[in-house]
Tab-separated table of C-alpha atoms in Angstrom:
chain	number	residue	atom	x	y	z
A	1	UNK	CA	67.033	-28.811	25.551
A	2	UNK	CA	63.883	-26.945	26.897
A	3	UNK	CA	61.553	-29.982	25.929
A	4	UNK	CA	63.512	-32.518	27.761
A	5	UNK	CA	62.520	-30.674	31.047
A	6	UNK	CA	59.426	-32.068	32.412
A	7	UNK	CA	57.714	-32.129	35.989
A	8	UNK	CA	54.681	-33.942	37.081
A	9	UNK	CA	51.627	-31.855	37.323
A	10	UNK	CA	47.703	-31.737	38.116
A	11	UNK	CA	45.788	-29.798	35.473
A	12	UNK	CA	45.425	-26.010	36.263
A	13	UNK	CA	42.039	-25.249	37.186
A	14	UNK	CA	40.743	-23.105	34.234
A	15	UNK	CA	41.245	-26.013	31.628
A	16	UNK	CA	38.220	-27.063	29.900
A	17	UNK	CA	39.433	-30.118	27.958
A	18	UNK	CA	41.431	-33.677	29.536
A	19	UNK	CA	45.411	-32.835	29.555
A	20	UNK	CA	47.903	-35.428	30.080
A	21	UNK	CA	49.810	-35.459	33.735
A	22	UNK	CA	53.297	-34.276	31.766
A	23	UNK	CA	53.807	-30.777	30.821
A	24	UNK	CA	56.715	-28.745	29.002
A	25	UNK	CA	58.176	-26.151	31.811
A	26	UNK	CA	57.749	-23.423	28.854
A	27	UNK	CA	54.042	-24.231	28.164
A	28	UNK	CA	53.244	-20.737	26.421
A	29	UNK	CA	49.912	-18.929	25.540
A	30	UNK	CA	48.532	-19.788	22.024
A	31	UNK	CA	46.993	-16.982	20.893
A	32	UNK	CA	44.039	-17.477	18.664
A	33	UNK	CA	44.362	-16.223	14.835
A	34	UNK	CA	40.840	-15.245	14.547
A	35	UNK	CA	40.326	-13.577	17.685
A	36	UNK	CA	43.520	-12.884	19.712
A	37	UNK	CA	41.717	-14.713	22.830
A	38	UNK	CA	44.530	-16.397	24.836
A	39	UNK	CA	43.990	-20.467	23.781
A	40	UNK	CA	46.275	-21.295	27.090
A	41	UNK	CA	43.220	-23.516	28.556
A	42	UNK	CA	41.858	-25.220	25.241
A	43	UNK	CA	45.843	-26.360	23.608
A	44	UNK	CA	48.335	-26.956	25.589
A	45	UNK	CA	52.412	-27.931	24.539
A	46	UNK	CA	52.862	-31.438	25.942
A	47	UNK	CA	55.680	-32.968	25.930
A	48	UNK	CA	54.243	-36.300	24.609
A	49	UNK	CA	50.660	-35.268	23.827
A	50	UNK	CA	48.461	-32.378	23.075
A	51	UNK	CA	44.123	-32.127	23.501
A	52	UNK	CA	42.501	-29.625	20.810
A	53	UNK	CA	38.977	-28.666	21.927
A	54	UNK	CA	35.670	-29.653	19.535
A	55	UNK	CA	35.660	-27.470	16.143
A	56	UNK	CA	39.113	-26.236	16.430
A	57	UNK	CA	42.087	-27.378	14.362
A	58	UNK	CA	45.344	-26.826	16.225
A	59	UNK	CA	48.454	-25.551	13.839
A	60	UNK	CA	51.664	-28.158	14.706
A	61	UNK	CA	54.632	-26.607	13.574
A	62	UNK	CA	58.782	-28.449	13.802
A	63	UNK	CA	61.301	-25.477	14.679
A	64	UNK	CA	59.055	-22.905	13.455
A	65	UNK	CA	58.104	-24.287	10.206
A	66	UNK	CA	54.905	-25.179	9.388
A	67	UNK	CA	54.244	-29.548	9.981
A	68	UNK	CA	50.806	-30.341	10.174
A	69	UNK	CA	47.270	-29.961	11.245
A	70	UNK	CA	46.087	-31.340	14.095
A	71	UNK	CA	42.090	-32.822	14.784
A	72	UNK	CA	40.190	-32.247	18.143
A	73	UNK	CA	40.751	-35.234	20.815
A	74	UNK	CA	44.182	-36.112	22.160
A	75	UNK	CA	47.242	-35.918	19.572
A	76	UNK	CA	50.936	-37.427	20.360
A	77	UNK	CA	53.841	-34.504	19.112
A	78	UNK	CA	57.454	-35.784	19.129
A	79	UNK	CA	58.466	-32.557	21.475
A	80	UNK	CA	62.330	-33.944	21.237
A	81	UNK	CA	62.270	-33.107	17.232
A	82	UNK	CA	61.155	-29.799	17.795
A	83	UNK	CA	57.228	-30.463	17.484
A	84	UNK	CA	54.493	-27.935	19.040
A	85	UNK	CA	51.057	-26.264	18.798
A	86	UNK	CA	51.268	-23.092	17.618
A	87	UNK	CA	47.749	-21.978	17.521
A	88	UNK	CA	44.537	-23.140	16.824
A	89	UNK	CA	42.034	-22.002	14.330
A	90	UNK	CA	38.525	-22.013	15.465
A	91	UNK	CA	35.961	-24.162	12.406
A	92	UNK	CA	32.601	-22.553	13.958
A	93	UNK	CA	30.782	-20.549	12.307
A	94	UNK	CA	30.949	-17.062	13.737
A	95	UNK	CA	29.789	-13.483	12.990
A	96	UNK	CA	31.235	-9.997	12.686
A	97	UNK	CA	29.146	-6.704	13.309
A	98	UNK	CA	30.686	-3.559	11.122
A	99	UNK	CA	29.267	-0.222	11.465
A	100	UNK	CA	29.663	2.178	9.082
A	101	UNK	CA	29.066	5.457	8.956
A	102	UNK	CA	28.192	7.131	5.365
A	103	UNK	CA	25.686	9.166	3.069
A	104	UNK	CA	23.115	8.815	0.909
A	105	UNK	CA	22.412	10.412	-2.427
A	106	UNK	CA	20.124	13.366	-0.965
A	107	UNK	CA	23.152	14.029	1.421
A	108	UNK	CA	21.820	12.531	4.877
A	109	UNK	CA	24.419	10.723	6.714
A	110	UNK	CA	23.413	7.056	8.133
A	111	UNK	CA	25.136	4.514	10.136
A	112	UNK	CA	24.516	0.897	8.685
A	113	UNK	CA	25.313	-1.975	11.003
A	114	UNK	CA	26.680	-5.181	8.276
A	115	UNK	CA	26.553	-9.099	10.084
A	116	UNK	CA	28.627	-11.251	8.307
A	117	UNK	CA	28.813	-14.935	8.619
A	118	UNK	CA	32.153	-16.963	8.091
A	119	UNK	CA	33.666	-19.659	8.517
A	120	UNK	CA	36.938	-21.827	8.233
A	121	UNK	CA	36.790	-24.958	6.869
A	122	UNK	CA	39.143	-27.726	7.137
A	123	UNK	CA	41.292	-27.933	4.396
A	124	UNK	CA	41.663	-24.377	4.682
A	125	UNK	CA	43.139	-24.103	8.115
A	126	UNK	CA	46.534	-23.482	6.563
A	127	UNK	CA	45.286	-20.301	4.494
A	128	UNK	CA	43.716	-19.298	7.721
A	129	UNK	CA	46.182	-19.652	10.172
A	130	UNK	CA	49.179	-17.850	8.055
A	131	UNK	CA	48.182	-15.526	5.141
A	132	UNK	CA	46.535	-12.827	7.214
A	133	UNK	CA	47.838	-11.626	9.861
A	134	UNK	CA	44.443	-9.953	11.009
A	135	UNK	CA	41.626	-11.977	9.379
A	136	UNK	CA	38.711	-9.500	11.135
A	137	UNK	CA	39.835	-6.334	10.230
A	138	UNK	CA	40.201	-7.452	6.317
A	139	UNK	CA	36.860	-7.923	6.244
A	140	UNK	CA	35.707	-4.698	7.898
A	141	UNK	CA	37.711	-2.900	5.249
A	142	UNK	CA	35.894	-4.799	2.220
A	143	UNK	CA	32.739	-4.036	4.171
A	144	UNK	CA	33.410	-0.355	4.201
A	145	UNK	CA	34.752	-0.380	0.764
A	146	UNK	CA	31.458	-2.160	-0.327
A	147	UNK	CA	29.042	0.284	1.495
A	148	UNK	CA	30.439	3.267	1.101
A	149	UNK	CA	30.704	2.778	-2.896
A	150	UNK	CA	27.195	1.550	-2.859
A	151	UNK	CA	24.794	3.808	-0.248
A	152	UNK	CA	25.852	7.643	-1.776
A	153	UNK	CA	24.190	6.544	-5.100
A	154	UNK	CA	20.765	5.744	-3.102
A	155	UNK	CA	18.409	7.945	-1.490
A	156	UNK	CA	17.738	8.081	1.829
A	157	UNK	CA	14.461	6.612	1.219
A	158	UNK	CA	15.291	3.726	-0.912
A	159	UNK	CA	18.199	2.556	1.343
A	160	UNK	CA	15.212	1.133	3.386
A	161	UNK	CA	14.012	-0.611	0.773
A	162	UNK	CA	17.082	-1.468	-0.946
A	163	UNK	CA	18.797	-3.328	2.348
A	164	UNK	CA	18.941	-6.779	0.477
A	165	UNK	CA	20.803	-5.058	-2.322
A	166	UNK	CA	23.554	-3.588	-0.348
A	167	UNK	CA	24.067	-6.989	1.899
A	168	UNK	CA	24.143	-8.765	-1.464
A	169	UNK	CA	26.820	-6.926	-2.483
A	170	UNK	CA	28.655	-6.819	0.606
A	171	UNK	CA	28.570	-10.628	0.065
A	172	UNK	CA	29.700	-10.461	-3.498
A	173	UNK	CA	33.030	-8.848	-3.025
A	174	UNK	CA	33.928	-11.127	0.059
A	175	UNK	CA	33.238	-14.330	-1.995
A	176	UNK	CA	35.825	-13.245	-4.962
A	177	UNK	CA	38.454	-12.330	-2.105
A	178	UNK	CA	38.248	-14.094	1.428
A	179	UNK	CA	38.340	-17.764	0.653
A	180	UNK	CA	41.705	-16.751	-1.148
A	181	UNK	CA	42.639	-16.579	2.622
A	182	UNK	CA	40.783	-19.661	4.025
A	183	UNK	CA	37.447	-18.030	5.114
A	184	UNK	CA	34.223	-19.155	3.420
A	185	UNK	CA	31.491	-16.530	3.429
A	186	UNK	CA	27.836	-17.686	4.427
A	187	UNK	CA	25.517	-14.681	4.524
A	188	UNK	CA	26.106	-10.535	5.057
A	189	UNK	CA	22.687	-8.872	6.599
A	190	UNK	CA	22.078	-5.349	6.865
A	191	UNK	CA	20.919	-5.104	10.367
A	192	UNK	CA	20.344	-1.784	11.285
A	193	UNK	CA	20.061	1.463	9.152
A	194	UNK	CA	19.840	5.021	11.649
A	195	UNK	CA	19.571	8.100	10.032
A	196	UNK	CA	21.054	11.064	11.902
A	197	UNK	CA	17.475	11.946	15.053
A	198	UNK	CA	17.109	15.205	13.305
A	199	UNK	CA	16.013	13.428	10.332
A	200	UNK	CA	14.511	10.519	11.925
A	201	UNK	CA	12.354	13.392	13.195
A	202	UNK	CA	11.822	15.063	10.347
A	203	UNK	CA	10.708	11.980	8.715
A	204	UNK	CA	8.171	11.156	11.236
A	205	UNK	CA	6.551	14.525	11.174
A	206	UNK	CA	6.124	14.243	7.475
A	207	UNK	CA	4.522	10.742	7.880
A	208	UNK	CA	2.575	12.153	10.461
A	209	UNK	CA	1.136	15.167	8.637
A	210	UNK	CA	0.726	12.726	5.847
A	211	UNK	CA	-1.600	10.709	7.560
A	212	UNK	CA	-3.786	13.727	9.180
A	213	UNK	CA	-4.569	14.897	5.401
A	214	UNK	CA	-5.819	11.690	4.255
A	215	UNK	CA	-7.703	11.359	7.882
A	216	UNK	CA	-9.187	15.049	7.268
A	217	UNK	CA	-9.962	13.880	3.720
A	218	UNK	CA	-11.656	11.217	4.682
A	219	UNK	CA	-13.894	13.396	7.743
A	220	UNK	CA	-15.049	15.939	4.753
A	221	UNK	CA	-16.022	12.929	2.597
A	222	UNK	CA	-17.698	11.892	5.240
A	223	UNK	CA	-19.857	15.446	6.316
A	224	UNK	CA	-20.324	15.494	2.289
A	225	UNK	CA	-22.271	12.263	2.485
A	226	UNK	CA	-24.197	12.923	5.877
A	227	UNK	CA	-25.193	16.334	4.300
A	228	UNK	CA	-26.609	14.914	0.819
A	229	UNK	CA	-28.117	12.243	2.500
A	230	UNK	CA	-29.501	14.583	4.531
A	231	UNK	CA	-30.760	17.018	1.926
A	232	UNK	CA	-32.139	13.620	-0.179
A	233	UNK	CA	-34.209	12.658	3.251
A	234	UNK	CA	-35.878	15.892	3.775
A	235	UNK	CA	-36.548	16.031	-0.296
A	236	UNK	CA	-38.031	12.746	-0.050
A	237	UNK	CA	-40.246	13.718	3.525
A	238	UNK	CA	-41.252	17.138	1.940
A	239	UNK	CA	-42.716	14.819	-1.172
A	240	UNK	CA	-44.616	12.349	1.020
A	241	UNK	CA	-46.172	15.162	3.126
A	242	UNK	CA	-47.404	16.719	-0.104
A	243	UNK	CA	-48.713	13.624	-1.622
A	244	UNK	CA	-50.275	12.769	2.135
A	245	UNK	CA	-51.661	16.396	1.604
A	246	UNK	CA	-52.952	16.187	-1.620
A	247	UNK	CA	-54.632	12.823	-0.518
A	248	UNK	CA	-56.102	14.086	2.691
A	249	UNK	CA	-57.477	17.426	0.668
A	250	UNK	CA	-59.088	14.454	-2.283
A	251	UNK	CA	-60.442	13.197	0.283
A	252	UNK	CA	-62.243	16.109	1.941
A	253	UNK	CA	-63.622	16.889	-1.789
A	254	UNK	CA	-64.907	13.164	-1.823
A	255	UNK	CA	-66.763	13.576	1.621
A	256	UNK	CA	-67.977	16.708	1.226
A	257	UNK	CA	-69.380	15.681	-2.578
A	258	UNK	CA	-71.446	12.642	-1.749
A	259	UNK	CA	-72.255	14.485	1.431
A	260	UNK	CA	-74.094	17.242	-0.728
A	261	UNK	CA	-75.465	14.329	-3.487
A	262	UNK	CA	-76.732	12.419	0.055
A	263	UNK	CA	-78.195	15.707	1.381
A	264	UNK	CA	-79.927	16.751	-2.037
A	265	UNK	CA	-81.546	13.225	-2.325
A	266	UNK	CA	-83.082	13.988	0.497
A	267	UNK	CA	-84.223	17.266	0.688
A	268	UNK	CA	-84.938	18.044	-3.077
A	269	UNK	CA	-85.618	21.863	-2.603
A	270	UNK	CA	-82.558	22.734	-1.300
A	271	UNK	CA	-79.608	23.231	-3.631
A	272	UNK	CA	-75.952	22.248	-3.677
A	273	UNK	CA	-74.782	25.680	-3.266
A	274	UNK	CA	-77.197	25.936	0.165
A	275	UNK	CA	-75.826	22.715	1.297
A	276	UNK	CA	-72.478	23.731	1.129
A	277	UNK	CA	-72.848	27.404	2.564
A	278	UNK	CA	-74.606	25.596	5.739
A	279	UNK	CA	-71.666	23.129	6.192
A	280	UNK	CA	-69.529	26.190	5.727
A	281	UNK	CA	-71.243	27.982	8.855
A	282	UNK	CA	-71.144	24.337	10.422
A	283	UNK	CA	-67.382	24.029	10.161
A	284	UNK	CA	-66.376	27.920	10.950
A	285	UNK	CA	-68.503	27.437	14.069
A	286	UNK	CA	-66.694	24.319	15.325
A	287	UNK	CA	-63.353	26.422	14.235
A	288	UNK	CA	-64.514	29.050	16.753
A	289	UNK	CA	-65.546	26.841	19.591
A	290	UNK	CA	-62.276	25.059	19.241
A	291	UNK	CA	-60.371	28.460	19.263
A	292	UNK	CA	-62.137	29.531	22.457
A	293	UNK	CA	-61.501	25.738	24.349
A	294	UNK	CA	-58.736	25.135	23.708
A	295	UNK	CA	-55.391	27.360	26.444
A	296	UNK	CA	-53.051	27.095	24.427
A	297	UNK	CA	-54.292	28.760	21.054
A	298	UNK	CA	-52.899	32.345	20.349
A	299	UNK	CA	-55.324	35.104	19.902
A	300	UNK	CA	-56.333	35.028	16.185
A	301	UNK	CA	-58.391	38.056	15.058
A	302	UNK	CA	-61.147	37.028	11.966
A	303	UNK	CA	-64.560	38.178	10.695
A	304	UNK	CA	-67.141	37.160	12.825
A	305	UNK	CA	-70.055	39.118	11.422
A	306	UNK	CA	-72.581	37.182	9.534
A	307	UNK	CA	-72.019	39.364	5.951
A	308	UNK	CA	-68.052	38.199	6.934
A	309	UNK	CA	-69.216	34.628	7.063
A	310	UNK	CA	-70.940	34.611	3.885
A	311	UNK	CA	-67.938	36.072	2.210
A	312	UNK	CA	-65.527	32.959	3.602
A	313	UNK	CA	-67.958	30.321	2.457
A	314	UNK	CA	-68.365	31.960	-0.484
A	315	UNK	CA	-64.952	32.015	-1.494
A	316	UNK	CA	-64.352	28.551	-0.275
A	317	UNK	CA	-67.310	27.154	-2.239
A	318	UNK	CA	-65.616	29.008	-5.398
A	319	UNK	CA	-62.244	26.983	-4.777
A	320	UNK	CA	-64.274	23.652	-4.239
A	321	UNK	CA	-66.335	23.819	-7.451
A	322	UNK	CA	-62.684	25.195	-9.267
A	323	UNK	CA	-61.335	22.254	-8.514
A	324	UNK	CA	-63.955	20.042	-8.991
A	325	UNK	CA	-63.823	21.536	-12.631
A	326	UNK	CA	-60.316	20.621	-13.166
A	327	UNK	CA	-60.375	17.063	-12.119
A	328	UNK	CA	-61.944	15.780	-15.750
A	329	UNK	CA	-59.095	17.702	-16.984
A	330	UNK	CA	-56.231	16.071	-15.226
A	331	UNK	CA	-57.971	12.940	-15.611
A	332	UNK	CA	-58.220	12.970	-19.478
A	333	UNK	CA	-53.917	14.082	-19.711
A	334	UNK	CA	-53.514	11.371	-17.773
A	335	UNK	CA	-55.345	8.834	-19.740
């Protein structure tokens, strides 16, 4: 018998895990059920003994019939009754990336990337190790099945938002059906969503001409308020230099009242009218000297005969004693 055969032996130099110094001369690579990675330096067919690696179950089987499952750390196998290791089934929790290609409601076509999370768990190690014969590519076809049902009755828009509800239901279908087979699913995560460039583009233009509206919305708001405020400033300016006008022309009125009441006190045969027609000539005088001194005055052409001068004071006397008369007036509406 093959398993009789047996040689002495130092451990190859890829193994990762203790192996006993007696091997079986047809020592054959155990192929992994969830992976297809060659398992030749993690469980080994001893003659006497085998060593399974941390999380991993090894699959023991008597003349190609299922016997047992095996526990990491060093296991004895009665090789002359037909005992040995034929695979192992990893118990770590790993992931699988699908990518799917599809479209959306609106007719754009995206590629979504689905992680899912699984995981074998001990007392499921048979379901694992012999109901499927390729555990990975069952669940890429309920993935597809999933997303492609689900993502054409979104738009493009909401698949965005809608991630959660898609990897939920990814989840859904592979909780009813996988641990049939021995695989517990943790958690499916929409990774990625890419829309085809052209419409990435498209997208970004429109978010970007978007944003320039509101931004020239916001600059006209802006011109509208410097304008008004502007318009409200000079409104309020144009009112104080009229009130500092009206003021500074009260108070000329005052002075140049008690000036003629001081001047007729004194002088009792000269009347107001005289007083004012000499403070008239007084003031036009000191207009015409300042005219004269001063370089930078432009040439301004008036009366200066004395008939001309009489005719000024005149009329300015007039719009003195006019509004002298009105002043009772406004004083009496306003009381």
């Amino acid at each position: 018998l093959p398993f009789t055969a047996a040689r002495l032996a130092t451990p190859p130099r890829h193994a990762k895990a203790p192996f006993a110094t007696i091997y079986s001369r047809n020592t054959a690579a155990i192929q992994d059920k969830q992976g297809g990675k060659n398992m030749s330096g993690g469980v080994l067919n001893l003659i006497c003994c085998a060593c399974v690696p941390q999380s991993t179950a090894g699959v023991v089987e008597r003349f190609g019939k299922f016997s047992r499952v095996i526990n990491p750390g060093l296991n004895f196998l009665a090789c002359c009754i037909g005992e040995f290791v034929a695979g192992a089934v990893s118990l770590r929790v790993r992931q699988l990336d699908v990518t799917i290609e599809t479209k959306t409601k609106d007719n754009v076509f995206v590629v979504v990337v689905v992680s899912v999370q699984y995981e074998v768990e001990n007392d499921q190690v048979y379901d694992a190790f012999y109901r499927l014969t390729n555990p990975l590519e069952q669940i890429r076809a309920y993935v597809f099945d999933v997303v492609r049902s689900t993502v054409p009755k979104i738009n493009l828009d909401d698949v965005f938002d809608q991630k959660d509800e898609i990897a939920k239901a990814v989840k859904t279908d592979l909780a009813q059906t996988m641990p049939s087979y021995g695989y517990h699913i943790l958690q499916t995560l929409v990774t990625d969503i890419e829309p085809d460039s052209r419409v990435k583009s498209s997208m970004n233009e429109i978010n970007a001409a978007q944003r320039q509206r509101v931004a020239a919305a916001d600059k006209a708001e802006a011109e509208k308020i410097l304008v008004v405020k502007g318009a409200e400033a000079d409104a309020e300016s144009k009112y104080l230099a009229g009130v500092g006008i009206s003021r500074q022309r009260q108070a000329i009125v005052n002075g140049l009242r008690d000036s003629v009441q001081a001047f007729t006190r004194e002088i009792s045969d000269v009347s107001p009218r005289d007083v004012l027609e000499i403070m008239m000539m007084t003031q036009y005088f000191d207009m015409m000297k300042d005219v004269g001194s001063n370089s930078r005055t432009s040439t301004i052409f008036v009366p200066n005969t004395p008939g001309a001068v009489s005719d000024v004071s005149s009329q300015i006397r007039n719009g003195f004693l006019q509004a002298s008369a009105g002043m009772p007036e406004q004083q009496n509406m306003r009381r």
